[in-house]
Amino acid sequence: MNIDKITQPFTKIFPGDFSGNTIQRNTPKVLFSTVEPVGFEDSELIIFNEKLSEEIGLGKLDEKDIDFLAATNLPENIKTYATAYAGHQFGNWAGQLGDGRAILAGEITNETEQKNEIQWKGAGATPYSRHADGRAVLRSSVREYLMSEAMYHLGVPTTRALSLSLTGESVVRDIMYNGNPQEEKGAVVVRTAESFLRFGHFELLSAQKEINTLTELVDFTIKNYFKNITAQGEQKYKDFFSEVCTKTADLMTEWFRVGFVHGVMNTDNMSILGLTIDYGPFSMMDEYDLNFTPNTTDLLGRRYAFGKQGQISQWNLWQLANALFSLIKDEKFLEETLNRYGNYFWEVHDKMLCRKFGFDELRKEDEEFFTNWQGLMQELQLDYTLFFNLLEKLESISDIKTDFQKISYTSLDDAKIKKLEDFIKTYNLRLKTNTISKEESLDLMKKANPKFILRNYLLFECIEEINNGKTEMLKKLTKALENPYEEIFPEFSVKKPANYDDISGCSMLSCSS
């Protein structure tokens, strides 16, 4: 790989702590701290994403590069660091947070001048580890590697994964926070993104009243990642905030399209570029439920439930607006922009649902149709992905009760089947009003509705196999997630088996997962 091309422009522009001290502490007035990864001499590479490596400009993997993927024996040009940011966690101001398990190698630019940051997750403690060890377990690392790549191939904006390695050491974790810590295999993921900047980076500088550095950070972000913004002065910052709002709304819509639940939408987990970032207690939707949250920490209030993700993203943008107020200084503009956010989100959300149902365009009466559909899905406990897969085959369905029972997580009695039949009649009437052909309608559906989603129980099975030294499931899932709009493995296109209902990691997870 072209490791020699990795540079660290961020550390040359912004104030930092160059002491290399990993003692966990506040680091006021700086945006990063230099820190050395632990280094894992007994590491073992499990999987490497060669296509991504070529795409970002790193090139092919050589034997000598394996150490780099485990953050070990690094070359002289790699000056590693962790960034400082703040954030609101579960609605409360948490103050300084920062890269607690992430260490940056720097940035690489490919032949088309596309920039990508390269970062290890699980390579050791930083000043921002908050009483933790900065390590990661195999369980969470497999989940991050596979899910970020699954989201990319689904067409959802996301950070990506370059490699997954075992570290050769054990890590102690209390997976359910119930006083039963256990040793698990340690692992490190190399992940990439155009930028890992979060809302929290801007919140930190605002809270510290470091307005000059905040201005420099926004200017840096616009220059590198929002090149379409050409205005100057305050208008430049207004355009920046407006575009962040648009990118965030578009991301939320994509999450709803594929049935993704993030689980912990704190402002420090919100990408300024509108990427899905930080795969912790996430889940793909099995049974359709607007109140579903996969995060055990979120069960009481369900703040980050599936159906609330649009609302919470708007709340998070309010916090970003507060952080940028010293640059924009126009309360009316910020308020109007955030109010428009809700209207824009629901417009693109409903247009997305139109594509999933094969409708030609969004019409006023579709709003009632979608509301009735949501109620039906929840009452009949239908599988979100499989429902649309079955809807595509509607004309060939021979027995509605039998076919829909296969995708329901409850027993469908005659009364429920009657409701389903009534809904299908209404759906068919709506399709007849389309101004596009049946073929065009079906094409919309096939492009919007995946055949394969990376369900938590599949990840659980894969993790169990890797723990036992096997990688067959890993290879199979990788092939499936690279082709999510095709049914390559029919055995994956089924609802979650009931025997996984009460197994930790198959539906519910903790923030340490």
Tab-separated table of N, CA, C and O in Angstrom, residues 357 359 363 365-373 376 387 391 394 400 417-434:
chain	number	residue	atom	x	y	z
A	357	PHE	N	-43.124	1.919	-2.851
A	357	PHE	CA	-44.410	1.349	-3.250
A	357	PHE	C	-44.606	1.329	-4.762
A	357	PHE	O	-45.597	0.790	-5.249
A	359	PHE	N	-44.959	4.106	-6.698
A	359	PHE	CA	-45.829	5.198	-7.138
A	359	PHE	C	-45.058	6.160	-8.029
A	359	PHE	O	-43.875	6.410	-7.823
A	363	ARG	N	-48.596	12.275	-4.093
A	363	ARG	CA	-49.874	12.970	-4.191
A	363	ARG	C	-50.429	13.210	-2.788
A	363	ARG	O	-50.056	12.532	-1.831
A	365	GLU	N	-53.207	12.519	-1.379
A	365	GLU	CA	-53.897	11.397	-0.740
A	365	GLU	C	-52.936	10.308	-0.256
A	365	GLU	O	-53.313	9.428	0.530
A	366	ASP	N	-51.678	10.359	-0.717
A	366	ASP	CA	-50.704	9.344	-0.303
A	366	ASP	C	-50.365	9.451	1.179
A	366	ASP	O	-49.973	8.468	1.809
A	367	GLU	N	-50.505	10.630	1.739
A	367	GLU	CA	-50.185	10.819	3.159
A	367	GLU	C	-51.066	9.922	4.028
A	367	GLU	O	-50.582	9.260	4.956
A	368	GLU	N	-52.363	9.879	3.726
A	368	GLU	CA	-53.281	9.004	4.473
A	368	GLU	C	-52.956	7.539	4.222
A	368	GLU	O	-53.001	6.708	5.139
A	369	PHE	N	-52.598	7.228	2.983
A	369	PHE	CA	-52.237	5.857	2.643
A	369	PHE	C	-51.043	5.394	3.476
A	369	PHE	O	-51.042	4.286	4.035
A	370	PHE	N	-50.022	6.240	3.586
A	370	PHE	CA	-48.820	5.878	4.330
A	370	PHE	C	-49.120	5.715	5.829
A	370	PHE	O	-48.590	4.813	6.477
A	371	THR	N	-49.977	6.574	6.353
A	371	THR	CA	-50.347	6.471	7.768
A	371	THR	C	-51.074	5.165	8.043
A	371	THR	O	-50.788	4.468	9.039
A	372	ASN	N	-52.010	4.803	7.170
A	372	ASN	CA	-52.736	3.533	7.332
A	372	ASN	C	-51.800	2.345	7.195
A	372	ASN	O	-51.939	1.345	7.913
A	373	TRP	N	-50.848	2.458	6.283
A	373	TRP	CA	-49.873	1.374	6.088
A	373	TRP	C	-49.032	1.169	7.342
A	373	TRP	O	-48.817	0.026	7.756
A	376	LEU	N	-51.012	-0.676	9.902
A	376	LEU	CA	-51.148	-2.083	9.521
A	376	LEU	C	-49.874	-2.857	9.807
A	376	LEU	O	-49.915	-3.967	10.358
A	387	PHE	N	-41.739	-7.373	3.620
A	387	PHE	CA	-43.037	-6.880	3.168
A	387	PHE	C	-42.929	-6.307	1.760
A	387	PHE	O	-43.746	-6.616	0.880
A	391	LEU	N	-44.442	-7.500	-1.761
A	391	LEU	CA	-45.301	-6.594	-2.516
A	391	LEU	C	-44.914	-6.567	-3.995
A	391	LEU	O	-45.778	-6.416	-4.864
A	394	LEU	N	-46.759	-9.273	-5.904
A	394	LEU	CA	-48.176	-9.280	-5.530
A	394	LEU	C	-49.051	-10.057	-6.498
A	394	LEU	O	-49.921	-10.816	-6.078
A	400	ILE	N	-52.727	-15.269	0.241
A	400	ILE	CA	-52.307	-14.112	1.037
A	400	ILE	C	-51.992	-14.516	2.468
A	400	ILE	O	-50.965	-14.112	3.026
A	417	ILE	N	-56.166	-10.771	8.425
A	417	ILE	CA	-56.056	-11.037	6.992
A	417	ILE	C	-57.029	-10.161	6.208
A	417	ILE	O	-56.706	-9.644	5.125
A	418	LYS	N	-58.226	-9.943	6.774
A	418	LYS	CA	-59.201	-9.058	6.122
A	418	LYS	C	-58.644	-7.639	5.999
A	418	LYS	O	-58.782	-6.987	4.944
A	419	LYS	N	-57.987	-7.138	7.048
A	419	LYS	CA	-57.373	-5.811	6.995
A	419	LYS	C	-56.277	-5.759	5.933
A	419	LYS	O	-56.125	-4.768	5.224
A	420	LEU	N	-55.526	-6.841	5.831
A	420	LEU	CA	-54.461	-6.918	4.843
A	420	LEU	C	-55.032	-6.924	3.431
A	420	LEU	O	-54.530	-6.223	2.538
A	421	GLU	N	-56.089	-7.694	3.227
A	421	GLU	CA	-56.735	-7.742	1.913
A	421	GLU	C	-57.290	-6.373	1.525
A	421	GLU	O	-57.165	-5.943	0.364
A	422	ASP	N	-57.899	-5.678	2.487
A	422	ASP	CA	-58.435	-4.339	2.222
A	422	ASP	C	-57.313	-3.377	1.840
A	422	ASP	O	-57.482	-2.535	0.935
A	423	PHE	N	-56.185	-3.488	2.542
A	423	PHE	CA	-55.049	-2.625	2.228
A	423	PHE	C	-54.548	-2.893	0.810
A	423	PHE	O	-54.264	-1.954	0.049
A	424	ILE	N	-54.445	-4.155	0.431
A	424	ILE	CA	-53.940	-4.512	-0.900
A	424	ILE	C	-54.890	-3.996	-1.987
A	424	ILE	O	-54.450	-3.532	-3.048
A	425	LYS	N	-56.177	-4.042	-1.720
A	425	LYS	CA	-57.142	-3.494	-2.686
A	425	LYS	C	-56.910	-1.990	-2.861
A	425	LYS	O	-56.922	-1.471	-3.986
A	426	THR	N	-56.722	-1.288	-1.747
A	426	THR	CA	-56.459	0.155	-1.803
A	426	THR	C	-55.156	0.433	-2.556
A	426	THR	O	-55.071	1.367	-3.359
A	427	TYR	N	-54.153	-0.396	-2.283
A	427	TYR	CA	-52.847	-0.253	-2.943
A	427	TYR	C	-52.982	-0.446	-4.452
A	427	TYR	O	-52.446	0.338	-5.250
A	428	ASN	N	-53.726	-1.465	-4.853
A	428	ASN	CA	-53.899	-1.730	-6.288
A	428	ASN	C	-54.640	-0.591	-6.983
A	428	ASN	O	-54.331	-0.235	-8.126
A	429	LEU	N	-55.622	-0.008	-6.294
A	429	LEU	CA	-56.333	1.138	-6.854
A	429	LEU	C	-55.395	2.323	-7.055
A	429	LEU	O	-55.485	3.032	-8.060
A	430	ARG	N	-54.500	2.521	-6.085
A	430	ARG	CA	-53.533	3.621	-6.220
A	430	ARG	C	-52.584	3.363	-7.383
A	430	ARG	O	-52.241	4.286	-8.143
A	431	LEU	N	-52.140	2.130	-7.549
A	431	LEU	CA	-51.236	1.795	-8.655
A	431	LEU	C	-51.884	2.075	-10.009
A	431	LEU	O	-51.207	2.476	-10.958
A	432	LYS	N	-53.195	1.874	-10.086
A	432	LYS	CA	-53.894	2.078	-11.362
A	432	LYS	C	-53.908	3.544	-11.787
A	432	LYS	O	-54.125	3.853	-12.962
A	433	THR	N	-53.687	4.448	-10.833
A	433	THR	CA	-53.660	5.873	-11.168
A	433	THR	C	-52.267	6.330	-11.613
A	433	THR	O	-52.083	7.501	-11.974
A	434	ASN	N	-51.292	5.436	-11.552
A	434	ASN	CA	-49.926	5.775	-11.977
A	434	ASN	C	-49.900	6.237	-13.433
A	434	ASN	O	-50.655	5.717	-14.274
